[in-house]
Every structure is written in C-alpha cells, then in structure tokens.
Amino acid sequence: MIGAQKYEDLLKKKKKLIFIDVRSPVEYEEAHIPDAVNIPVFDNAERELIGTLYKKEGKREAIREALKIIGPKIYDIYLEFEKNCEKDHKIVVYCARGGMRSSTITALLKEFSLPLVKLEGGYKGYRQYLNETLPVLIKNFQFITLYGKTGSGKTNLLEKLEELGYDILDLEACANNRGSLLGGIGLGARHSQKYFESLVFESLAKAKGSIILTEGESRRIGNIVMPDFLYNGLINSRKIYVEAGLEKRIETIKKEYIKENYDSGEIVEAVEKLRKYINSKQIDEYVDFINNDKFDFVISDLIEKYYDKVYSNKNKEYEKTFDNNDEERCVREIIEYLF
C-alpha cells in the first residue's frame, strides 16, 4: 500500500509506475491523477445504484449488489489490467477514498500475480495532499515569466526551452486553454479546476532545479481560475518581454489555431462571441472571410482591434526585452541572459 502523502516521491520514479483509476467514467472525467488509466469497476449507472442502496438499505445490501455486478466482469477487468502490465513497472490502483473498489481489485488481482499496490486514501487522499503541498511547493521556486502580445510566440519559446532541459510551467497546457475568449478553439474538452491543479503540481514536482520559466497569464484562463498562491507567484516573478513583428504574429496564430482538419464552424462560433466587443458588421465580415479560408485579414484585424487593446501589459515592468522574429536566436539570447 502506498500513501498519498508520498505522491511527490512517486513522481520522481513515475516512469516505473502505472496508475489505474477504478472509479466510474464520470468520476474519472471530472478529474484524475495525470496519465492514469481508467478501468472502471462500475459504470456510472451501477455506481449510482450501489450508492442509493447503501443509503436506503445499508452496507450489506450494497455489497451484495456490488458483488453481483462485479462477478461477470472480473475476466474483462483482468484482461484490461494485464494490458497495462509492463516489465519492471508497478501498478498503483486507486478509487475515490481507497475503499471497497480499489481494495477488492488489488487483493483479487494480486492473487493472479499482477504487480499491484493500492493508493491509500484514494483520489481524495491524493487531493488532500496536493492541497496541502502545492502552496508550499510553489515557494521553493523562482519564477521567470515571459510576457508579450498575442502571437509573439511565448508558448513556442517555452517548448524549445523545455526541449533543451530547462524547467517550465505551461499554464495554458494545464488549463487546456490559450487564455483568451477564443482560447479554446481546437483543444477539445475543458480541463476541470482540479485537473488543472494536478497538472501544475506534477510539473513543479518533477522540476530538476529551482528556476521555473512560465508565461504571463491573467488570473482566469478559460474556465480555470488560478489559486492566489500561484497567481501571486507570477505577479512577484522576474518578468521579461517578448516582441515580434505583425507578420510573425499572424503566422504564429495561424499555426496554433488553423491546424490540419480544423473546424471552421468552431472558429466562427468563437468569433461570434466577440459581438459584444466589436460591431456586428465587422463580425459578419470576419465570418465571411473565415468561411472562405481567408484568415490573414481576420487575424491581423483582431490583433489590432481586440487583442492588443484587451490584453495589454503596459502596467508591468520588464527587466529585458527579447526580439522573437527568429525563435532559435531568441531562445539562445534568453538562455545566455538568464543562465
């Protein structure tokens, strides 16, 4: 059995661990330990049924119903677990509270020689540990925050810095949103607040040094609200500014939003939300251009009339400005200056 309070230590050797979440799909979808595989013991309806039985008729009746449901599934559950068995890896099983679901599966499948351990306290224990640890963990780092206008390539710079071995915190990836009204285009389902915090925690727990590079964001990133302790870390960080010409910014935005098999309908739907900020005649013109795959004018005009006005960084002081019209050179200059 592994205690949730040791989770930070587990991350250091996570390549040797596989987390299996045996909760129902709806529980898993709300939030889960990053990279965990969902092999539900009960589906959503079955979990609700057992919960209702427990409340109305007691624990014993709920257990009987649970065993009736689990029995025919054991073979398929075993096969799913077996698929995730890898040489020299340990499987960590968890449910909501480290109770019946994870205890039963762990005890049973260990008898079939699968390398399983149970996460004590389950997901709830993990969350409690995260809530207690994350505010303290953040204080261990010096944040260096990249600011710049929309499309200046800050995210690309972070990715290149990470490839070179520097520690980063990609808040937009953690939130699965680019931090603007149009920031969810092409990214799929939103991340929950809990999952966002899990991804932030994991990024910091895996850091090799004490310096974290990140990107300047407002307190709200899509549907996510940064906790005060995290937002204050950005506010009090060292700040550098990234500049790029309009042509470069247009190309950066096109690459980010207009990917292969993009959905023009999703882009139109997002642009429609700007009617409260930009006159309807202009929005109609944007929609017409989008439907005809003419994006340069739309991006250029939105940069000038919306993004550069709404997402201004005028009130901040920066210790240095970097030109990002050449990304490779910009990365080298940032590294030389900071490290």
JSON list of N, CA, C and O in Angstrom, two decimals, residues 191-247:
[
{"chain": "A", "resi": 191, "resn": "HIS", "atom": "N", "xyz": [-10.41, 21.32, -19.27]},
{"chain": "A", "resi": 191, "resn": "HIS", "atom": "CA", "xyz": [-9.93, 20.69, -18.05]},
{"chain": "A", "resi": 191, "resn": "HIS", "atom": "C", "xyz": [-10.69, 21.26, -16.87]},
{"chain": "A", "resi": 191, "resn": "HIS", "atom": "O", "xyz": [-11.06, 22.43, -16.85]},
{"chain": "A", "resi": 192, "resn": "SER", "atom": "N", "xyz": [-10.91, 20.43, -15.87]},
{"chain": "A", "resi": 192, "resn": "SER", "atom": "CA", "xyz": [-11.54, 20.90, -14.64]},
{"chain": "A", "resi": 192, "resn": "SER", "atom": "C", "xyz": [-10.52, 21.64, -13.79]},
{"chain": "A", "resi": 192, "resn": "SER", "atom": "O", "xyz": [-9.31, 21.53, -14.01]},
{"chain": "A", "resi": 193, "resn": "GLN", "atom": "N", "xyz": [-11.00, 22.40, -12.81]},
{"chain": "A", "resi": 193, "resn": "GLN", "atom": "CA", "xyz": [-10.12, 23.11, -11.90]},
{"chain": "A", "resi": 193, "resn": "GLN", "atom": "C", "xyz": [-9.18, 22.12, -11.18]},
{"chain": "A", "resi": 193, "resn": "GLN", "atom": "O", "xyz": [-7.98, 22.37, -11.03]},
{"chain": "A", "resi": 194, "resn": "LYS", "atom": "N", "xyz": [-9.73, 20.99, -10.75]},
{"chain": "A", "resi": 194, "resn": "LYS", "atom": "CA", "xyz": [-8.92, 20.00, -10.03]},
{"chain": "A", "resi": 194, "resn": "LYS", "atom": "C", "xyz": [-7.83, 19.43, -10.92]},
{"chain": "A", "resi": 194, "resn": "LYS", "atom": "O", "xyz": [-6.69, 19.24, -10.48]},
{"chain": "A", "resi": 195, "resn": "TYR", "atom": "N", "xyz": [-8.18, 19.15, -12.18]},
{"chain": "A", "resi": 195, "resn": "TYR", "atom": "CA", "xyz": [-7.19, 18.56, -13.07]},
{"chain": "A", "resi": 195, "resn": "TYR", "atom": "C", "xyz": [-6.10, 19.57, -13.42]},
{"chain": "A", "resi": 195, "resn": "TYR", "atom": "O", "xyz": [-4.91, 19.22, -13.52]},
{"chain": "A", "resi": 196, "resn": "PHE", "atom": "N", "xyz": [-6.48, 20.83, -13.57]},
{"chain": "A", "resi": 196, "resn": "PHE", "atom": "CA", "xyz": [-5.50, 21.90, -13.78]},
{"chain": "A", "resi": 196, "resn": "PHE", "atom": "C", "xyz": [-4.49, 21.93, -12.65]},
{"chain": "A", "resi": 196, "resn": "PHE", "atom": "O", "xyz": [-3.27, 21.96, -12.87]},
{"chain": "A", "resi": 197, "resn": "GLU", "atom": "N", "xyz": [-4.99, 21.90, -11.41]},
{"chain": "A", "resi": 197, "resn": "GLU", "atom": "CA", "xyz": [-4.10, 21.95, -10.25]},
{"chain": "A", "resi": 197, "resn": "GLU", "atom": "C", "xyz": [-3.20, 20.71, -10.18]},
{"chain": "A", "resi": 197, "resn": "GLU", "atom": "O", "xyz": [-2.03, 20.80, -9.78]},
{"chain": "A", "resi": 198, "resn": "SER", "atom": "N", "xyz": [-3.73, 19.55, -10.59]},
{"chain": "A", "resi": 198, "resn": "SER", "atom": "CA", "xyz": [-2.92, 18.34, -10.62]},
{"chain": "A", "resi": 198, "resn": "SER", "atom": "C", "xyz": [-1.76, 18.47, -11.61]},
{"chain": "A", "resi": 198, "resn": "SER", "atom": "O", "xyz": [-0.63, 18.05, -11.33]},
{"chain": "A", "resi": 199, "resn": "LEU", "atom": "N", "xyz": [-2.04, 19.04, -12.78]},
{"chain": "A", "resi": 199, "resn": "LEU", "atom": "CA", "xyz": [-1.00, 19.19, -13.80]},
{"chain": "A", "resi": 199, "resn": "LEU", "atom": "C", "xyz": [0.05, 20.21, -13.37]},
{"chain": "A", "resi": 199, "resn": "LEU", "atom": "O", "xyz": [1.25, 20.04, -13.64]},
{"chain": "A", "resi": 200, "resn": "VAL", "atom": "N", "xyz": [-0.38, 21.29, -12.71]},
{"chain": "A", "resi": 200, "resn": "VAL", "atom": "CA", "xyz": [0.57, 22.27, -12.17]},
{"chain": "A", "resi": 200, "resn": "VAL", "atom": "C", "xyz": [1.47, 21.59, -11.14]},
{"chain": "A", "resi": 200, "resn": "VAL", "atom": "O", "xyz": [2.70, 21.72, -11.16]},
{"chain": "A", "resi": 201, "resn": "PHE", "atom": "N", "xyz": [0.85, 20.86, -10.22]},
{"chain": "A", "resi": 201, "resn": "PHE", "atom": "CA", "xyz": [1.58, 20.16, -9.17]},
{"chain": "A", "resi": 201, "resn": "PHE", "atom": "C", "xyz": [2.61, 19.20, -9.77]},
{"chain": "A", "resi": 201, "resn": "PHE", "atom": "O", "xyz": [3.77, 19.16, -9.35]},
{"chain": "A", "resi": 202, "resn": "GLU", "atom": "N", "xyz": [2.18, 18.45, -10.77]},
{"chain": "A", "resi": 202, "resn": "GLU", "atom": "CA", "xyz": [3.08, 17.47, -11.38]},
{"chain": "A", "resi": 202, "resn": "GLU", "atom": "C", "xyz": [4.26, 18.15, -12.07]},
{"chain": "A", "resi": 202, "resn": "GLU", "atom": "O", "xyz": [5.40, 17.69, -11.97]},
{"chain": "A", "resi": 203, "resn": "SER", "atom": "N", "xyz": [4.01, 19.25, -12.76]},
{"chain": "A", "resi": 203, "resn": "SER", "atom": "CA", "xyz": [5.09, 19.99, -13.43]},
{"chain": "A", "resi": 203, "resn": "SER", "atom": "C", "xyz": [6.13, 20.45, -12.42]},
{"chain": "A", "resi": 203, "resn": "SER", "atom": "O", "xyz": [7.34, 20.34, -12.65]},
{"chain": "A", "resi": 204, "resn": "LEU", "atom": "N", "xyz": [5.67, 20.98, -11.29]},
{"chain": "A", "resi": 204, "resn": "LEU", "atom": "CA", "xyz": [6.60, 21.50, -10.29]},
{"chain": "A", "resi": 204, "resn": "LEU", "atom": "C", "xyz": [7.31, 20.38, -9.55]},
{"chain": "A", "resi": 204, "resn": "LEU", "atom": "O", "xyz": [8.51, 20.48, -9.24]},
{"chain": "A", "resi": 205, "resn": "ALA", "atom": "N", "xyz": [6.59, 19.31, -9.25]},
{"chain": "A", "resi": 205, "resn": "ALA", "atom": "CA", "xyz": [7.18, 18.20, -8.50]},
{"chain": "A", "resi": 205, "resn": "ALA", "atom": "C", "xyz": [8.29, 17.51, -9.30]},
{"chain": "A", "resi": 205, "resn": "ALA", "atom": "O", "xyz": [9.20, 16.93, -8.72]},
{"chain": "A", "resi": 206, "resn": "LYS", "atom": "N", "xyz": [8.19, 17.57, -10.63]},
{"chain": "A", "resi": 206, "resn": "LYS", "atom": "CA", "xyz": [9.18, 16.91, -11.47]},
{"chain": "A", "resi": 206, "resn": "LYS", "atom": "C", "xyz": [10.35, 17.83, -11.83]},
{"chain": "A", "resi": 206, "resn": "LYS", "atom": "O", "xyz": [11.30, 17.39, -12.49]},
{"chain": "A", "resi": 207, "resn": "ALA", "atom": "N", "xyz": [10.28, 19.09, -11.42]},
{"chain": "A", "resi": 207, "resn": "ALA", "atom": "CA", "xyz": [11.33, 20.05, -11.79]},
{"chain": "A", "resi": 207, "resn": "ALA", "atom": "C", "xyz": [12.69, 19.62, -11.25]},
{"chain": "A", "resi": 207, "resn": "ALA", "atom": "O", "xyz": [12.79, 19.12, -10.13]},
{"chain": "A", "resi": 208, "resn": "LYS", "atom": "N", "xyz": [13.71, 19.84, -12.06]},
{"chain": "A", "resi": 208, "resn": "LYS", "atom": "CA", "xyz": [15.07, 19.42, -11.67]},
{"chain": "A", "resi": 208, "resn": "LYS", "atom": "C", "xyz": [15.81, 20.52, -10.91]},
{"chain": "A", "resi": 208, "resn": "LYS", "atom": "O", "xyz": [16.73, 20.23, -10.16]},
{"chain": "A", "resi": 209, "resn": "GLY", "atom": "N", "xyz": [15.41, 21.77, -11.14]},
{"chain": "A", "resi": 209, "resn": "GLY", "atom": "CA", "xyz": [16.09, 22.89, -10.49]},
{"chain": "A", "resi": 209, "resn": "GLY", "atom": "C", "xyz": [15.13, 23.78, -9.73]},
{"chain": "A", "resi": 209, "resn": "GLY", "atom": "O", "xyz": [13.98, 23.41, -9.49]},
{"chain": "A", "resi": 210, "resn": "SER", "atom": "N", "xyz": [15.59, 24.98, -9.39]},
{"chain": "A", "resi": 210, "resn": "SER", "atom": "CA", "xyz": [14.77, 25.90, -8.59]},
{"chain": "A", "resi": 210, "resn": "SER", "atom": "C", "xyz": [14.21, 27.05, -9.42]},
{"chain": "A", "resi": 210, "resn": "SER", "atom": "O", "xyz": [13.52, 27.91, -8.89]},
{"chain": "A", "resi": 211, "resn": "ILE", "atom": "N", "xyz": [14.54, 27.09, -10.72]},
{"chain": "A", "resi": 211, "resn": "ILE", "atom": "CA", "xyz": [14.05, 28.16, -11.61]},
{"chain": "A", "resi": 211, "resn": "ILE", "atom": "C", "xyz": [13.01, 27.57, -12.56]},
{"chain": "A", "resi": 211, "resn": "ILE", "atom": "O", "xyz": [13.25, 26.56, -13.21]},
{"chain": "A", "resi": 212, "resn": "ILE", "atom": "N", "xyz": [11.84, 28.20, -12.62]},
{"chain": "A", "resi": 212, "resn": "ILE", "atom": "CA", "xyz": [10.75, 27.76, -13.49]},
{"chain": "A", "resi": 212, "resn": "ILE", "atom": "C", "xyz": [10.42, 28.88, -14.47]},
{"chain": "A", "resi": 212, "resn": "ILE", "atom": "O", "xyz": [10.14, 30.01, -14.05]},
{"chain": "A", "resi": 213, "resn": "LEU", "atom": "N", "xyz": [10.45, 28.56, -15.75]},
{"chain": "A", "resi": 213, "resn": "LEU", "atom": "CA", "xyz": [10.02, 29.53, -16.78]},
{"chain": "A", "resi": 213, "resn": "LEU", "atom": "C", "xyz": [8.55, 29.29, -17.09]},
{"chain": "A", "resi": 213, "resn": "LEU", "atom": "O", "xyz": [8.11, 28.15, -17.24]},
{"chain": "A", "resi": 214, "resn": "THR", "atom": "N", "xyz": [7.79, 30.37, -17.17]},
{"chain": "A", "resi": 214, "resn": "THR", "atom": "CA", "xyz": [6.37, 30.25, -17.46]},
{"chain": "A", "resi": 214, "resn": "THR", "atom": "C", "xyz": [5.93, 31.44, -18.31]},
{"chain": "A", "resi": 214, "resn": "THR", "atom": "O", "xyz": [6.74, 32.29, -18.68]},
{"chain": "A", "resi": 215, "resn": "GLU", "atom": "N", "xyz": [4.66, 31.47, -18.63]},
{"chain": "A", "resi": 215, "resn": "GLU", "atom": "CA", "xyz": [4.11, 32.52, -19.49]},
{"chain": "A", "resi": 215, "resn": "GLU", "atom": "C", "xyz": [3.12, 33.36, -18.69]},
{"chain": "A", "resi": 215, "resn": "GLU", "atom": "O", "xyz": [2.35, 32.84, -17.90]},
{"chain": "A", "resi": 216, "resn": "GLY", "atom": "N", "xyz": [3.17, 34.68, -18.90]},
{"chain": "A", "resi": 216, "resn": "GLY", "atom": "CA", "xyz": [2.27, 35.58, -18.19]},
{"chain": "A", "resi": 216, "resn": "GLY", "atom": "C", "xyz": [0.82, 35.34, -18.58]},
{"chain": "A", "resi": 216, "resn": "GLY", "atom": "O", "xyz": [0.50, 35.27, -19.77]},
{"chain": "A", "resi": 217, "resn": "GLU", "atom": "N", "xyz": [-0.03, 35.17, -17.60]},
{"chain": "A", "resi": 217, "resn": "GLU", "atom": "CA", "xyz": [-1.46, 34.93, -17.82]},
{"chain": "A", "resi": 217, "resn": "GLU", "atom": "C", "xyz": [-2.27, 35.81, -16.87]},
{"chain": "A", "resi": 217, "resn": "GLU", "atom": "O", "xyz": [-1.78, 36.24, -15.83]},
{"chain": "A", "resi": 218, "resn": "SER", "atom": "N", "xyz": [-3.52, 36.06, -17.25]},
{"chain": "A", "resi": 218, "resn": "SER", "atom": "CA", "xyz": [-4.43, 36.69, -16.32]},
{"chain": "A", "resi": 218, "resn": "SER", "atom": "C", "xyz": [-4.86, 35.65, -15.29]},
{"chain": "A", "resi": 218, "resn": "SER", "atom": "O", "xyz": [-4.57, 34.46, -15.46]},
{"chain": "A", "resi": 219, "resn": "ARG", "atom": "N", "xyz": [-5.52, 36.08, -14.25]},
{"chain": "A", "resi": 219, "resn": "ARG", "atom": "CA", "xyz": [-5.92, 35.14, -13.20]},
{"chain": "A", "resi": 219, "resn": "ARG", "atom": "C", "xyz": [-6.82, 34.04, -13.76]},
{"chain": "A", "resi": 219, "resn": "ARG", "atom": "O", "xyz": [-6.74, 32.88, -13.34]},
{"chain": "A", "resi": 220, "resn": "ARG", "atom": "N", "xyz": [-7.68, 34.38, -14.71]},
{"chain": "A", "resi": 220, "resn": "ARG", "atom": "CA", "xyz": [-8.58, 33.40, -15.32]},
{"chain": "A", "resi": 220, "resn": "ARG", "atom": "C", "xyz": [-8.03, 32.94, -16.66]},
{"chain": "A", "resi": 220, "resn": "ARG", "atom": "O", "xyz": [-7.68, 33.76, -17.52]},
{"chain": "A", "resi": 221, "resn": "ILE", "atom": "N", "xyz": [-7.92, 31.61, -16.83]},
{"chain": "A", "resi": 221, "resn": "ILE", "atom": "CA", "xyz": [-7.51, 31.03, -18.11]},
{"chain": "A", "resi": 221, "resn": "ILE", "atom": "C", "xyz": [-8.68, 30.17, -18.58]},
{"chain": "A", "resi": 221, "resn": "ILE", "atom": "O", "xyz": [-8.85, 29.03, -18.13]},
{"chain": "A", "resi": 222, "resn": "GLY", "atom": "N", "xyz": [-9.50, 30.71, -19.48]},
{"chain": "A", "resi": 222, "resn": "GLY", "atom": "CA", "xyz": [-10.71, 30.00, -19.88]},
{"chain": "A", "resi": 222, "resn": "GLY", "atom": "C", "xyz": [-11.63, 29.83, -18.67]},
{"chain": "A", "resi": 222, "resn": "GLY", "atom": "O", "xyz": [-12.01, 30.79, -18.02]},
{"chain": "A", "resi": 223, "resn": "ASN", "atom": "N", "xyz": [-11.98, 28.58, -18.36]},
{"chain": "A", "resi": 223, "resn": "ASN", "atom": "CA", "xyz": [-12.85, 28.32, -17.21]},
{"chain": "A", "resi": 223, "resn": "ASN", "atom": "C", "xyz": [-12.06, 28.11, -15.91]},
{"chain": "A", "resi": 223, "resn": "ASN", "atom": "O", "xyz": [-12.64, 27.89, -14.85]},
{"chain": "A", "resi": 224, "resn": "ILE", "atom": "N", "xyz": [-10.74, 28.19, -15.99]},
{"chain": "A", "resi": 224, "resn": "ILE", "atom": "CA", "xyz": [-9.87, 27.95, -14.84]},
{"chain": "A", "resi": 224, "resn": "ILE", "atom": "C", "xyz": [-9.55, 29.26, -14.14]},
{"chain": "A", "resi": 224, "resn": "ILE", "atom": "O", "xyz": [-9.28, 30.27, -14.79]},
{"chain": "A", "resi": 225, "resn": "VAL", "atom": "N", "xyz": [-9.56, 29.22, -12.82]},
{"chain": "A", "resi": 225, "resn": "VAL", "atom": "CA", "xyz": [-9.14, 30.38, -12.03]},
{"chain": "A", "resi": 225, "resn": "VAL", "atom": "C", "xyz": [-7.89, 29.99, -11.24]},
{"chain": "A", "resi": 225, "resn": "VAL", "atom": "O", "xyz": [-7.92, 29.04, -10.45]},
{"chain": "A", "resi": 226, "resn": "MET", "atom": "N", "xyz": [-6.80, 30.71, -11.48]},
{"chain": "A", "resi": 226, "resn": "MET", "atom": "CA", "xyz": [-5.57, 30.39, -10.77]},
{"chain": "A", "resi": 226, "resn": "MET", "atom": "C", "xyz": [-5.73, 30.65, -9.27]},
{"chain": "A", "resi": 226, "resn": "MET", "atom": "O", "xyz": [-6.22, 31.71, -8.87]},
{"chain": "A", "resi": 227, "resn": "PRO", "atom": "N", "xyz": [-5.32, 29.71, -8.42]},
{"chain": "A", "resi": 227, "resn": "PRO", "atom": "CA", "xyz": [-5.33, 29.96, -6.98]},
{"chain": "A", "resi": 227, "resn": "PRO", "atom": "C", "xyz": [-4.44, 31.16, -6.65]},
{"chain": "A", "resi": 227, "resn": "PRO", "atom": "O", "xyz": [-3.47, 31.44, -7.36]},
{"chain": "A", "resi": 228, "resn": "ASP", "atom": "N", "xyz": [-4.75, 31.85, -5.56]},
{"chain": "A", "resi": 228, "resn": "ASP", "atom": "CA", "xyz": [-4.00, 33.05, -5.20]},
{"chain": "A", "resi": 228, "resn": "ASP", "atom": "C", "xyz": [-2.51, 32.79, -5.09]},
{"chain": "A", "resi": 228, "resn": "ASP", "atom": "O", "xyz": [-1.69, 33.58, -5.56]},
{"chain": "A", "resi": 229, "resn": "PHE", "atom": "N", "xyz": [-2.13, 31.66, -4.47]},
{"chain": "A", "resi": 229, "resn": "PHE", "atom": "CA", "xyz": [-0.71, 31.41, -4.24]},
{"chain": "A", "resi": 229, "resn": "PHE", "atom": "C", "xyz": [0.04, 31.24, -5.56]},
{"chain": "A", "resi": 229, "resn": "PHE", "atom": "O", "xyz": [1.22, 31.57, -5.66]},
{"chain": "A", "resi": 230, "resn": "LEU", "atom": "N", "xyz": [-0.64, 30.73, -6.59]},
{"chain": "A", "resi": 230, "resn": "LEU", "atom": "CA", "xyz": [0.00, 30.57, -7.90]},
{"chain": "A", "resi": 230, "resn": "LEU", "atom": "C", "xyz": [0.05, 31.90, -8.63]},
{"chain": "A", "resi": 230, "resn": "LEU", "atom": "O", "xyz": [1.09, 32.29, -9.19]},
{"chain": "A", "resi": 231, "resn": "TYR", "atom": "N", "xyz": [-1.05, 32.62, -8.62]},
{"chain": "A", "resi": 231, "resn": "TYR", "atom": "CA", "xyz": [-1.11, 33.90, -9.31]},
{"chain": "A", "resi": 231, "resn": "TYR", "atom": "C", "xyz": [-0.12, 34.89, -8.70]},
{"chain": "A", "resi": 231, "resn": "TYR", "atom": "O", "xyz": [0.56, 35.63, -9.42]},
{"chain": "A", "resi": 232, "resn": "ASN", "atom": "N", "xyz": [-0.01, 34.87, -7.38]},
{"chain": "A", "resi": 232, "resn": "ASN", "atom": "CA", "xyz": [0.95, 35.76, -6.71]},
{"chain": "A", "resi": 232, "resn": "ASN", "atom": "C", "xyz": [2.38, 35.41, -7.08]},
{"chain": "A", "resi": 232, "resn": "ASN", "atom": "O", "xyz": [3.25, 36.28, -7.14]},
{"chain": "A", "resi": 233, "resn": "GLY", "atom": "N", "xyz": [2.62, 34.11, -7.34]},
{"chain": "A", "resi": 233, "resn": "GLY", "atom": "CA", "xyz": [3.95, 33.70, -7.79]},
{"chain": "A", "resi": 233, "resn": "GLY", "atom": "C", "xyz": [4.30, 34.34, -9.11]},
{"chain": "A", "resi": 233, "resn": "GLY", "atom": "O", "xyz": [5.45, 34.76, -9.34]},
{"chain": "A", "resi": 234, "resn": "LEU", "atom": "N", "xyz": [3.32, 34.47, -10.01]},
{"chain": "A", "resi": 234, "resn": "LEU", "atom": "CA", "xyz": [3.56, 35.14, -11.30]},
{"chain": "A", "resi": 234, "resn": "LEU", "atom": "C", "xyz": [3.73, 36.64, -11.13]},
{"chain": "A", "resi": 234, "resn": "LEU", "atom": "O", "xyz": [4.60, 37.26, -11.74]},
{"chain": "A", "resi": 235, "resn": "ILE", "atom": "N", "xyz": [2.88, 37.23, -10.28]},
{"chain": "A", "resi": 235, "resn": "ILE", "atom": "CA", "xyz": [2.93, 38.68, -10.07]},
{"chain": "A", "resi": 235, "resn": "ILE", "atom": "C", "xyz": [4.29, 39.09, -9.51]},
{"chain": "A", "resi": 235, "resn": "ILE", "atom": "O", "xyz": [4.85, 40.13, -9.87]},
{"chain": "A", "resi": 236, "resn": "ASN", "atom": "N", "xyz": [4.83, 38.27, -8.62]},
{"chain": "A", "resi": 236, "resn": "ASN", "atom": "CA", "xyz": [6.09, 38.60, -7.95]},
{"chain": "A", "resi": 236, "resn": "ASN", "atom": "C", "xyz": [7.32, 38.01, -8.64]},
{"chain": "A", "resi": 236, "resn": "ASN", "atom": "O", "xyz": [8.41, 38.03, -8.08]},
{"chain": "A", "resi": 237, "resn": "SER", "atom": "N", "xyz": [7.14, 37.50, -9.85]},
{"chain": "A", "resi": 237, "resn": "SER", "atom": "CA", "xyz": [8.24, 36.86, -10.56]},
{"chain": "A", "resi": 237, "resn": "SER", "atom": "C", "xyz": [9.14, 37.88, -11.25]},
{"chain": "A", "resi": 237, "resn": "SER", "atom": "O", "xyz": [8.81, 39.06, -11.37]},
{"chain": "A", "resi": 238, "resn": "ARG", "atom": "N", "xyz": [10.29, 37.39, -11.73]},
{"chain": "A", "resi": 238, "resn": "ARG", "atom": "CA", "xyz": [11.09, 38.17, -12.67]},
{"chain": "A", "resi": 238, "resn": "ARG", "atom": "C", "xyz": [10.34, 38.16, -14.00]},
{"chain": "A", "resi": 238, "resn": "ARG", "atom": "O", "xyz": [9.83, 37.12, -14.42]},
{"chain": "A", "resi": 239, "resn": "LYS", "atom": "N", "xyz": [10.28, 39.31, -14.67]},
{"chain": "A", "resi": 239, "resn": "LYS", "atom": "CA", "xyz": [9.47, 39.42, -15.88]},
{"chain": "A", "resi": 239, "resn": "LYS", "atom": "C", "xyz": [10.34, 39.85, -17.06]},
{"chain": "A", "resi": 239, "resn": "LYS", "atom": "O", "xyz": [11.08, 40.82, -16.96]},
{"chain": "A", "resi": 240, "resn": "ILE", "atom": "N", "xyz": [10.23, 39.11, -18.17]},
{"chain": "A", "resi": 240, "resn": "ILE", "atom": "CA", "xyz": [10.89, 39.52, -19.40]},
{"chain": "A", "resi": 240, "resn": "ILE", "atom": "C", "xyz": [9.83, 39.65, -20.49]},
{"chain": "A", "resi": 240, "resn": "ILE", "atom": "O", "xyz": [8.76, 39.04, -20.40]},
{"chain": "A", "resi": 241, "resn": "TYR", "atom": "N", "xyz": [10.13, 40.44, -21.51]},
{"chain": "A", "resi": 241, "resn": "TYR", "atom": "CA", "xyz": [9.14, 40.75, -22.54]},
{"chain": "A", "resi": 241, "resn": "TYR", "atom": "C", "xyz": [9.61, 40.20, -23.89]},
{"chain": "A", "resi": 241, "resn": "TYR", "atom": "O", "xyz": [10.80, 40.29, -24.23]},
{"chain": "A", "resi": 242, "resn": "VAL", "atom": "N", "xyz": [8.67, 39.64, -24.63]},
{"chain": "A", "resi": 242, "resn": "VAL", "atom": "CA", "xyz": [8.96, 39.06, -25.95]},
{"chain": "A", "resi": 242, "resn": "VAL", "atom": "C", "xyz": [8.24, 39.87, -27.02]},
{"chain": "A", "resi": 242, "resn": "VAL", "atom": "O", "xyz": [7.02, 40.07, -26.94]},
{"chain": "A", "resi": 243, "resn": "GLU", "atom": "N", "xyz": [9.00, 40.34, -28.00]},
{"chain": "A", "resi": 243, "resn": "GLU", "atom": "CA", "xyz": [8.42, 41.12, -29.10]},
{"chain": "A", "resi": 243, "resn": "GLU", "atom": "C", "xyz": [8.52, 40.34, -30.41]},
{"chain": "A", "resi": 243, "resn": "GLU", "atom": "O", "xyz": [9.44, 39.53, -30.59]},
{"chain": "A", "resi": 244, "resn": "ALA", "atom": "N", "xyz": [7.55, 40.59, -31.29]},
{"chain": "A", "resi": 244, "resn": "ALA", "atom": "CA", "xyz": [7.60, 40.01, -32.64]},
{"chain": "A", "resi": 244, "resn": "ALA", "atom": "C", "xyz": [6.80, 40.93, -33.56]},
{"chain": "A", "resi": 244, "resn": "ALA", "atom": "O", "xyz": [5.84, 41.58, -33.14]},
{"chain": "A", "resi": 245, "resn": "GLY", "atom": "N", "xyz": [7.20, 40.96, -34.83]},
{"chain": "A", "resi": 245, "resn": "GLY", "atom": "CA", "xyz": [6.51, 41.78, -35.81]},
{"chain": "A", "resi": 245, "resn": "GLY", "atom": "C", "xyz": [5.14, 41.21, -36.14]},
{"chain": "A", "resi": 245, "resn": "GLY", "atom": "O", "xyz": [4.84, 40.05, -35.86]},
{"chain": "A", "resi": 246, "resn": "LEU", "atom": "N", "xyz": [4.29, 42.04, -36.76]},
{"chain": "A", "resi": 246, "resn": "LEU", "atom": "CA", "xyz": [2.92, 41.63, -37.06]},
{"chain": "A", "resi": 246, "resn": "LEU", "atom": "C", "xyz": [2.90, 40.39, -37.95]},
{"chain": "A", "resi": 246, "resn": "LEU", "atom": "O", "xyz": [2.09, 39.47, -37.72]},
{"chain": "A", "resi": 247, "resn": "GLU", "atom": "N", "xyz": [3.74, 40.33, -38.96]},
{"chain": "A", "resi": 247, "resn": "GLU", "atom": "CA", "xyz": [3.76, 39.17, -39.87]},
{"chain": "A", "resi": 247, "resn": "GLU", "atom": "C", "xyz": [4.07, 37.89, -39.10]},
{"chain": "A", "resi": 247, "resn": "GLU", "atom": "O", "xyz": [3.43, 36.86, -39.31]}
]
